[in-house]
PDB file of C-alpha atoms and ligand atoms in Angstrom:
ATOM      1  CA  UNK A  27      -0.367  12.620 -17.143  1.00  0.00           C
ATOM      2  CA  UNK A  28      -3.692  11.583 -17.731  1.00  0.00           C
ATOM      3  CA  UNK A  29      -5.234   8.195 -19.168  1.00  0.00           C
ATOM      4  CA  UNK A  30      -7.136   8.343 -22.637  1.00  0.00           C
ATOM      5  CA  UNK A  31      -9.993   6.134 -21.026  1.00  0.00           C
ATOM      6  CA  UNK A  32     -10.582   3.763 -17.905  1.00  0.00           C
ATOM      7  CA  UNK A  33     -10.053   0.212 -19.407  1.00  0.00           C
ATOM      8  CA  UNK A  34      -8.501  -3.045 -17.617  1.00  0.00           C
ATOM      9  CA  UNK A  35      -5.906  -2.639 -20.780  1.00  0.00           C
ATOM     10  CA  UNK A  36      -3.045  -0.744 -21.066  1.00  0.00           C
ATOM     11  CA  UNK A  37      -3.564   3.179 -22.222  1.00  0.00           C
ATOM     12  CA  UNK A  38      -1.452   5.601 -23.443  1.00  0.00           C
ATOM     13  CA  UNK A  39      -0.132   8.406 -20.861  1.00  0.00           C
ATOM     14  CA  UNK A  40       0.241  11.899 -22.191  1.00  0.00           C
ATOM     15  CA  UNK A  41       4.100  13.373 -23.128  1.00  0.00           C
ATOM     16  CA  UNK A  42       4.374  14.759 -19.572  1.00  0.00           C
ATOM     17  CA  UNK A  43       7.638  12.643 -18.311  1.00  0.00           C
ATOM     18  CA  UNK A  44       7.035  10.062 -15.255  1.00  0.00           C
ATOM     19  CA  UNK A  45       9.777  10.813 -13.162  1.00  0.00           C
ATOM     20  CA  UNK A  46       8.752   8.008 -10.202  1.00  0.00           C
ATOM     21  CA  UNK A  47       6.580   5.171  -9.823  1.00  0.00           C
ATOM     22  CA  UNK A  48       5.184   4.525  -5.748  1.00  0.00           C
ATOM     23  CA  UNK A  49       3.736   1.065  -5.809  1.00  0.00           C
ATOM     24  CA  UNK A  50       1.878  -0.358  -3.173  1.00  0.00           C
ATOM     25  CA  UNK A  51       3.186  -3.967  -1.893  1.00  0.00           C
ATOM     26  CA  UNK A  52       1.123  -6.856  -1.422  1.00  0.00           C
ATOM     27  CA  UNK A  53      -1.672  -7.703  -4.458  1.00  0.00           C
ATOM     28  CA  UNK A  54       0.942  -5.451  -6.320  1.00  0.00           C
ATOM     29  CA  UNK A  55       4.426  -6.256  -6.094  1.00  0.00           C
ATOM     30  CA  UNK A  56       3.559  -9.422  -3.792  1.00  0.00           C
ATOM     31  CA  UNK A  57       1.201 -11.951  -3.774  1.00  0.00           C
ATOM     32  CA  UNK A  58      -1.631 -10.474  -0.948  1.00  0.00           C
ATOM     33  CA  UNK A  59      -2.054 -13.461   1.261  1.00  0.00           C
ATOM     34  CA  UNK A  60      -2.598 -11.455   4.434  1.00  0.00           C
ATOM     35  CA  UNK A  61      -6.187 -12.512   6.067  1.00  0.00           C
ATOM     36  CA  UNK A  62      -7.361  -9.294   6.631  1.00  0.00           C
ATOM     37  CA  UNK A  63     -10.793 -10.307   7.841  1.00  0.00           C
ATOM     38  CA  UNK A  64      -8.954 -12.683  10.678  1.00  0.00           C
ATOM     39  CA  UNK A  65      -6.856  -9.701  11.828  1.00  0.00           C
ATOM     40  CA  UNK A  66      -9.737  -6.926  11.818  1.00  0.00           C
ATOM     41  CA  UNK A  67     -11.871  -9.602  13.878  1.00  0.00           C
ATOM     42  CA  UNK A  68      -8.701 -10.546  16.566  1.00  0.00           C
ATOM     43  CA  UNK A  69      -8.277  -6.752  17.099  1.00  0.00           C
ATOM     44  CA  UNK A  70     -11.913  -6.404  17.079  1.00  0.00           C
ATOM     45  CA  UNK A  71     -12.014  -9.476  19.925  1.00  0.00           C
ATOM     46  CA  UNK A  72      -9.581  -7.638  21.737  1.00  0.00           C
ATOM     47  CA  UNK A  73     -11.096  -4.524  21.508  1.00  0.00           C
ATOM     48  CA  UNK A  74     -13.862  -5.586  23.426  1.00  0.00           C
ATOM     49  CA  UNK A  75     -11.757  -7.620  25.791  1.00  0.00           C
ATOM     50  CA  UNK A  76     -10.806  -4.005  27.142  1.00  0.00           C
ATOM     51  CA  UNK A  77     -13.817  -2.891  27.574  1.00  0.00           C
ATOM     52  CA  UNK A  78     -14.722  -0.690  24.266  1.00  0.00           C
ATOM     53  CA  UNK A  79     -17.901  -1.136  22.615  1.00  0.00           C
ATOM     54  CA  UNK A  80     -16.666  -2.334  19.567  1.00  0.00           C
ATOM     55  CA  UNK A  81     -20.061  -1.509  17.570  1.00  0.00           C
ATOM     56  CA  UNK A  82     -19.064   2.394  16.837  1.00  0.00           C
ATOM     57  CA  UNK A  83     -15.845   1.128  14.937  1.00  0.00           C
ATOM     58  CA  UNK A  84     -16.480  -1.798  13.418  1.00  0.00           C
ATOM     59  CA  UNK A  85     -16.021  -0.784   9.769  1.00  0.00           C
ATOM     60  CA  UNK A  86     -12.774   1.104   9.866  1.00  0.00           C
ATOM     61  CA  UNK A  87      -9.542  -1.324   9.139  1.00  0.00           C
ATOM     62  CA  UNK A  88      -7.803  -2.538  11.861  1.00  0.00           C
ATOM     63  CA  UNK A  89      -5.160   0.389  12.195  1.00  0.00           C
ATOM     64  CA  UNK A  90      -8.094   3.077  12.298  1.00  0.00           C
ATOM     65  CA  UNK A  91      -9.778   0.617  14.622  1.00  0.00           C
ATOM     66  CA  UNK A  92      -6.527   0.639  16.959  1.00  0.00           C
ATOM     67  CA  UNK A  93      -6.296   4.351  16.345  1.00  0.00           C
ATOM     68  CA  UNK A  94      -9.442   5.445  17.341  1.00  0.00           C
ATOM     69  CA  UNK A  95      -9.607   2.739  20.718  1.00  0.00           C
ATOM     70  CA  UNK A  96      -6.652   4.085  22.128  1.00  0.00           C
ATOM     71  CA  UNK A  97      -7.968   7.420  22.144  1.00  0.00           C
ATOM     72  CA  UNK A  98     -11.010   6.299  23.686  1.00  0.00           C
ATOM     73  CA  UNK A  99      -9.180   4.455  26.230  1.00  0.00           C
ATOM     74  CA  UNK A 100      -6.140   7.169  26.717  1.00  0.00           C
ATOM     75  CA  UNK A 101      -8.982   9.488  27.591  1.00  0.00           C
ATOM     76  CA  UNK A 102      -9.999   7.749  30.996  1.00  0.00           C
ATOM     77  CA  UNK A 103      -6.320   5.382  31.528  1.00  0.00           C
ATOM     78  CA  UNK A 104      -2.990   6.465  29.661  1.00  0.00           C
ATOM     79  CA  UNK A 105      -0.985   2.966  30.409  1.00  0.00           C
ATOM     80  CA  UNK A 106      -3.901   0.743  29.639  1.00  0.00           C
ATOM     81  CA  UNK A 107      -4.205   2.679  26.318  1.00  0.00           C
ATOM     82  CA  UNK A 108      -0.943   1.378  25.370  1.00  0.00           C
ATOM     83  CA  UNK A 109      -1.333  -2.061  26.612  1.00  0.00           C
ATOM     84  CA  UNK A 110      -4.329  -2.401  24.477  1.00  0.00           C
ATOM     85  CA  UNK A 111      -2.179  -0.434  21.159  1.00  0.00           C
ATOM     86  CA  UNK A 112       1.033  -3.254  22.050  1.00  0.00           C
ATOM     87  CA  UNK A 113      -0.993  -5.826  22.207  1.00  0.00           C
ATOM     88  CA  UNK A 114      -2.778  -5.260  19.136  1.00  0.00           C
ATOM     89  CA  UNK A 115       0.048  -4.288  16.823  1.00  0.00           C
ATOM     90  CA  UNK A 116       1.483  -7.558  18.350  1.00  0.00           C
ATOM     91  CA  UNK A 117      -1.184  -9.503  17.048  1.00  0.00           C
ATOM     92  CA  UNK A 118      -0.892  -7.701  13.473  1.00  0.00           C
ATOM     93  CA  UNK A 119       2.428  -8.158  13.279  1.00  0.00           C
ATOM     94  CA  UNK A 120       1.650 -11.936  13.760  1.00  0.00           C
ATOM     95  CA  UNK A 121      -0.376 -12.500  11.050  1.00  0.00           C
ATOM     96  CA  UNK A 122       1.761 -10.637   8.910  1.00  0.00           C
ATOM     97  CA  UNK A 123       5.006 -12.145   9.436  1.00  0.00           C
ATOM     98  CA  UNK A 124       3.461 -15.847   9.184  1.00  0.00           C
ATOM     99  CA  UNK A 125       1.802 -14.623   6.024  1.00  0.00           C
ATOM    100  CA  UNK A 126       5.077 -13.299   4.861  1.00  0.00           C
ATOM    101  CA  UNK A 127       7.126 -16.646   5.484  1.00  0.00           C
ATOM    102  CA  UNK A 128       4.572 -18.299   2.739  1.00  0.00           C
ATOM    103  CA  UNK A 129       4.541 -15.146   0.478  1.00  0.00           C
ATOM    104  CA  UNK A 130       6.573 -14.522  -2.335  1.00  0.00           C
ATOM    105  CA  UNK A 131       6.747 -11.643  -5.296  1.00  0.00           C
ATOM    106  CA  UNK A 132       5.129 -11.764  -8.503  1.00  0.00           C
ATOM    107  CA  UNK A 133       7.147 -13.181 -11.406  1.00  0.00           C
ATOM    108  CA  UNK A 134       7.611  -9.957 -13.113  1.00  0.00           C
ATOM    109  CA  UNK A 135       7.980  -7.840 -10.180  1.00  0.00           C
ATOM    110  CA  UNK A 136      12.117  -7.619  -9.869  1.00  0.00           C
ATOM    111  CA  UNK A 137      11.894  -7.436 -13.939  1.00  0.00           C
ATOM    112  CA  UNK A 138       9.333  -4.929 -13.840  1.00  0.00           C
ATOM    113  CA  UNK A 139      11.911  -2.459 -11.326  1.00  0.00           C
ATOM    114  CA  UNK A 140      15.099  -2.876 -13.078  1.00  0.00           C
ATOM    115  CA  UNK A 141      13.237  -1.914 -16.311  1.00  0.00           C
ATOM    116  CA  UNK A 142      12.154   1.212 -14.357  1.00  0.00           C
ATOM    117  CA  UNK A 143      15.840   1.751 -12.805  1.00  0.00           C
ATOM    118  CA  UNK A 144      16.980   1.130 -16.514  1.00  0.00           C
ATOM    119  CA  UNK A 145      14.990   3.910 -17.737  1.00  0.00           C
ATOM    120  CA  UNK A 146      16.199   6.461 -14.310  1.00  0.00           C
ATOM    121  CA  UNK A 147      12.429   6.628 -12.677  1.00  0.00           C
ATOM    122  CA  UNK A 148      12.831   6.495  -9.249  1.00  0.00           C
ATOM    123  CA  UNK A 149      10.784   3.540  -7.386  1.00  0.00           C
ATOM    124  CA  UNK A 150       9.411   3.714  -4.018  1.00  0.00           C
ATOM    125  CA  UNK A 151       7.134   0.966  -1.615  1.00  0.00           C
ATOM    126  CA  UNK A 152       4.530   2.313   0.356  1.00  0.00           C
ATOM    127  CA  UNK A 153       3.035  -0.208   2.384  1.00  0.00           C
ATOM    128  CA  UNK A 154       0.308  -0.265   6.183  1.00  0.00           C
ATOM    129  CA  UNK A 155       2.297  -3.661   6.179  1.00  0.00           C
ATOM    130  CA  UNK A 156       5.300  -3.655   8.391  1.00  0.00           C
ATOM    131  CA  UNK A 157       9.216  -3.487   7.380  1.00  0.00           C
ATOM    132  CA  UNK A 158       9.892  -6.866   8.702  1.00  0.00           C
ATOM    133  CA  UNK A 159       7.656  -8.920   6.524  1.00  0.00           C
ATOM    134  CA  UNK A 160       8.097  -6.933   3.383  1.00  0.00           C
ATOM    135  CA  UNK A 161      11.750  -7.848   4.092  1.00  0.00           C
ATOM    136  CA  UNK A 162      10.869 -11.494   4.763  1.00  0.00           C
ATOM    137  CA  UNK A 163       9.102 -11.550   0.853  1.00  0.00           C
ATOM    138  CA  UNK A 164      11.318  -9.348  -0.919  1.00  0.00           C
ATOM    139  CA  UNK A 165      14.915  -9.327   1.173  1.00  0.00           C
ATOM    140  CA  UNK A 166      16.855  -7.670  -1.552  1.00  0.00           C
ATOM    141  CA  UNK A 167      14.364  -5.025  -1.825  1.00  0.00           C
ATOM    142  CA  UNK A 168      17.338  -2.211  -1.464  1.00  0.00           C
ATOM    143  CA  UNK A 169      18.923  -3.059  -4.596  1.00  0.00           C
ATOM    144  CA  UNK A 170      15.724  -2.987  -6.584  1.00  0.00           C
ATOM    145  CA  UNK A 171      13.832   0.266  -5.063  1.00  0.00           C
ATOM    146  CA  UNK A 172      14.925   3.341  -3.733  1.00  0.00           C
ATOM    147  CA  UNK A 173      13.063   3.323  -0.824  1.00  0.00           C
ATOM    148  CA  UNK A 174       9.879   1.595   1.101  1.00  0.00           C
ATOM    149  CA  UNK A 175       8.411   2.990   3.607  1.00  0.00           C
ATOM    150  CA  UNK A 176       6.127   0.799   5.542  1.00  0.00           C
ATOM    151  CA  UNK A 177       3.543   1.653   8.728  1.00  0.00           C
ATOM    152  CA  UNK A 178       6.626   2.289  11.142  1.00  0.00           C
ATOM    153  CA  UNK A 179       8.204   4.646   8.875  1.00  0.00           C
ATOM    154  CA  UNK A 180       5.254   7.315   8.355  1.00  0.00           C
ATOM    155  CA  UNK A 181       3.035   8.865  11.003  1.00  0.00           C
ATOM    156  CA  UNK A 182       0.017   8.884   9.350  1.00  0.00           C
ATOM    157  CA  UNK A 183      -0.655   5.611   7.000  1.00  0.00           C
ATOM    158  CA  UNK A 184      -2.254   5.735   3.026  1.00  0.00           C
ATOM    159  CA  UNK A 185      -4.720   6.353   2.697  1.00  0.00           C
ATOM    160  CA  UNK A 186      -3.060   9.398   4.496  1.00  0.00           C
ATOM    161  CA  UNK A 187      -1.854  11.218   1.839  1.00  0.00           C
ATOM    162  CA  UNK A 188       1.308  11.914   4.083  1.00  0.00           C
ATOM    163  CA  UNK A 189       2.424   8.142   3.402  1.00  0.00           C
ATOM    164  CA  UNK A 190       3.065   8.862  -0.305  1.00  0.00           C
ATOM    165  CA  UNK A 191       4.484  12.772   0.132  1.00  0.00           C
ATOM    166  CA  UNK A 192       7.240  10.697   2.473  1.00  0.00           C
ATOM    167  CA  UNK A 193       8.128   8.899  -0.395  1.00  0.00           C
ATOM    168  CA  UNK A 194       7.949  11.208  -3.723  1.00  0.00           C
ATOM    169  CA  UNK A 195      10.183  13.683  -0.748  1.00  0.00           C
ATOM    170  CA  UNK A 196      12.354  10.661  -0.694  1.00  0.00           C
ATOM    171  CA  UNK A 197      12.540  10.362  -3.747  1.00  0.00           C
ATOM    172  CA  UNK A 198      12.424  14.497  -5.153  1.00  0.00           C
ATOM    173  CA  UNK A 199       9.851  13.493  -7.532  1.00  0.00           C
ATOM    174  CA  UNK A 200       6.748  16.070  -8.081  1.00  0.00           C
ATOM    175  CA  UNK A 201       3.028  14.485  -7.674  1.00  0.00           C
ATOM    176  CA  UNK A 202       2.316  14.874 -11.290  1.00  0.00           C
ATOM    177  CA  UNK A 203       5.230  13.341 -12.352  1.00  0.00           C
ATOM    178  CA  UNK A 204       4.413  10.216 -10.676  1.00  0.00           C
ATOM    179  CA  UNK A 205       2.213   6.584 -10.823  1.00  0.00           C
ATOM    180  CA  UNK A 206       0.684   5.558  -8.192  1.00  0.00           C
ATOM    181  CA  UNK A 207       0.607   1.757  -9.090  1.00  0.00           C
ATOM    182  CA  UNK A 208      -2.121  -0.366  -6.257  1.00  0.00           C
ATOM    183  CA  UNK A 209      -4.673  -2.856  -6.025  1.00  0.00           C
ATOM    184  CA  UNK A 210      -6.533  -1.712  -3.436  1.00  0.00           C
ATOM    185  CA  UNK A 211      -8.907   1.346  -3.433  1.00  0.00           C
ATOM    186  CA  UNK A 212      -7.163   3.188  -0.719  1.00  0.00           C
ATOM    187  CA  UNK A 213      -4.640   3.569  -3.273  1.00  0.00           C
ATOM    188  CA  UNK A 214      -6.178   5.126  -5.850  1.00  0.00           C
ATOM    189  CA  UNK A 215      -7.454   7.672  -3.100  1.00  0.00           C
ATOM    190  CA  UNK A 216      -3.920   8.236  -1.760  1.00  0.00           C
ATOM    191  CA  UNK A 217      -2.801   9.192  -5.251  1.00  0.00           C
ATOM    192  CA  UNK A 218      -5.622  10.849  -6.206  1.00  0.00           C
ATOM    193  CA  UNK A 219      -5.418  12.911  -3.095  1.00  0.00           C
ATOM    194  CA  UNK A 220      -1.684  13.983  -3.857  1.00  0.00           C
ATOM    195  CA  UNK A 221      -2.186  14.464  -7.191  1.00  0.00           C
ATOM    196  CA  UNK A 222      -0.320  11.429  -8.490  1.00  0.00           C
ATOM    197  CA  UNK A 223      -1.731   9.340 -11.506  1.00  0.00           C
ATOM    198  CA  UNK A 224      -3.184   6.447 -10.562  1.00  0.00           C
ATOM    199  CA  UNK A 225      -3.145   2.784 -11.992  1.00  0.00           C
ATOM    200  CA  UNK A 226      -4.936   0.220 -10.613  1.00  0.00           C
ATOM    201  CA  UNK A 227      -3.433  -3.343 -10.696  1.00  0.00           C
ATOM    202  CA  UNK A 228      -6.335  -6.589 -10.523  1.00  0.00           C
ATOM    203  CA  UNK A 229      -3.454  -9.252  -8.720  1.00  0.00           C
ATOM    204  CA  UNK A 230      -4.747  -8.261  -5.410  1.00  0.00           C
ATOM    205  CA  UNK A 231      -8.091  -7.016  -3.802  1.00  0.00           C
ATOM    206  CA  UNK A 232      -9.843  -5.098  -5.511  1.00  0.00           C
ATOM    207  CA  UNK A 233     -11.553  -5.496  -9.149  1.00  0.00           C
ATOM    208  CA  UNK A 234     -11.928  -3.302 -11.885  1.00  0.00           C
ATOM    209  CA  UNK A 235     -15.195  -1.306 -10.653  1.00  0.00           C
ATOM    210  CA  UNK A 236     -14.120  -0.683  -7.371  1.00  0.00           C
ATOM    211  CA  UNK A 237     -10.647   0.900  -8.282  1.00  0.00           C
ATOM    212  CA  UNK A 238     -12.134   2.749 -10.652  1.00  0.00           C
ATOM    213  CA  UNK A 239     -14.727   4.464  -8.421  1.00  0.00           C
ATOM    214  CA  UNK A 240     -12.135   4.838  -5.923  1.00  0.00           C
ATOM    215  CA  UNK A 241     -10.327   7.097  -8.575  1.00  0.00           C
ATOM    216  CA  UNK A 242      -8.225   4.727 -10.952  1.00  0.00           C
ATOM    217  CA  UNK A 243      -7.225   6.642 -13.852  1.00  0.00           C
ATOM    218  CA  UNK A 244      -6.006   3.302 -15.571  1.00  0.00           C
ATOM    219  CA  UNK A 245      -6.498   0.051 -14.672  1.00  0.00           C
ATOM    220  CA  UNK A 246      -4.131  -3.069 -15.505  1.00  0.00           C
ATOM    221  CA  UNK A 247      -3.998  -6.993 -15.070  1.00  0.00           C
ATOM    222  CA  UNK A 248      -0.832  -6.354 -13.315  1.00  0.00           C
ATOM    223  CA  UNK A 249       2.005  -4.464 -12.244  1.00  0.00           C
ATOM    224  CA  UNK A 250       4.422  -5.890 -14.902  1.00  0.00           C
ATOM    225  CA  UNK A 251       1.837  -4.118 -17.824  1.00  0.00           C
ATOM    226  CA  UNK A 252       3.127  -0.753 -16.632  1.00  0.00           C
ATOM    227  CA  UNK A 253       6.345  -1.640 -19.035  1.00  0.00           C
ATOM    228  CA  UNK A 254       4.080  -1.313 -21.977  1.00  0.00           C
ATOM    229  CA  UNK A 255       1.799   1.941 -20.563  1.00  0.00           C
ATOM    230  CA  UNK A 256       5.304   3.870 -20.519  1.00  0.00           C
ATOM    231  CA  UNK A 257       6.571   1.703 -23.995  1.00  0.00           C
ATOM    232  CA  UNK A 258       3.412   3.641 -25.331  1.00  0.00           C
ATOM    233  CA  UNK A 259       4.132   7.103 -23.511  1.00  0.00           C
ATOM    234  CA  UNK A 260       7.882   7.238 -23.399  1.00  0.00           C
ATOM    235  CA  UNK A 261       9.482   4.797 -25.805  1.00  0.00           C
ATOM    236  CA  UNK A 262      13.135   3.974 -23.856  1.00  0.00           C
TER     237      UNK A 262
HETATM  238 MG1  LIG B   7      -2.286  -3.979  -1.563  1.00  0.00          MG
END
């Protein structure tokens, strides 16, 4: 599939069939009400608190950031290692649950997936947020997608491109017969990287410019526009 131009409107797709569509979850499905900067700087604040000079990995996200401390730290002291990872997904999994209690979907979103289950394209979450607050936004999540898989559930996270194989395996779909549907740059990178095609969604993080530089082959005001990409590609 490929996208006749880069536009925030919808474009047509080429005849090759989309046989899934992976969507990211909050800024796409979800509203994205997660405080990212207050979570990077607690885990930042308690990177320090054990020790690590938190200079050398202050730009990566704060799973990276985890990542990379407890291998510094597992190098010289195995149990405080994991101490410092419990304590930090603790303190993730915090903010993300009391940002899931006031979160909710997008209007269109459960519209949006029975239109896709209507037409037989399978429809997968892939999310660095964890199980139980995706649950908490969107409870009845099984009877809408086939599968999510969330941090807990992959070994490696997106951008990783391992997050999204786990799903189009779930799911027996092939890369190129598949949307990767995000708003953040990381998944236009994931997608790109698997050779998925990529739509970029502006309800969430990023804007236009930056999904398109991170790879966006198509970018859309939201989610619910995809109906009318695959209207133009596919007519049901
Ligand atoms: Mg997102």
């Amino acid at each position: 599939m490929s996208a006749t131009s880069k536009t925030s409107s919808p474009q047509t797709l080429d005849a090759r069939p989309c046989r899934a569509v992976v969507f990211d979850f909050d800024g796409t499905l979800a509203r994205l009400n997660i405080d990212f900067v207050v979570m990077r700087s607690d885990v930042l604040k308690l990177t320090a608190q054990y020790g690590l000079a938190v200079e050398a990995v202050c730009d990566l996200p704060a799973l990276e950031l985890i990542d990379r401390a407890r291998a510094t730290l597992a190098a010289v002291d195995p149990p405080r290692a994991e101490a410092y990872v419990a304590a930090a997904h603790a303190r993730i999994m915090e903010i993300e649950l009391a940002a899931a209690r006031v979160g909710e979907l997008f209007g269109g979103t459960r519209k949006l997936l029975v239109a896709l289950q209507k037409r037989g394209i399978g429809t997968a979450i892939i999310t660095r947020n964890c199980l139980r607050a995706v649950r908490t936004v969107f409870p009845d999540l099984d009877q809408f997608v086939d599968t999510a898989i969330s941090r807990e559930m992959t070994p490696r996270v997106k951008p990783h491109p391992d997050h999204l194989r786990t799903a189009l395996a779930a799911l027996a779909a092939p890369p190129d017969g598949t949307l990767m549907v995000g708003d953040h740059p990381l998944d236009m990178q994931v997608g790109r990287e698997v050779g998925a095609f990529t739509v970029g969604v502006l309800t969430g993080s990023g804007n236009c410019d930056d999904l398109t530089r991170a790879g966006a082959q198509c970018v859309l005001a939201s989610a619910s526009d995809l109906l009318d990409l695959l209207d133009q590609a596919c007519p049901p």
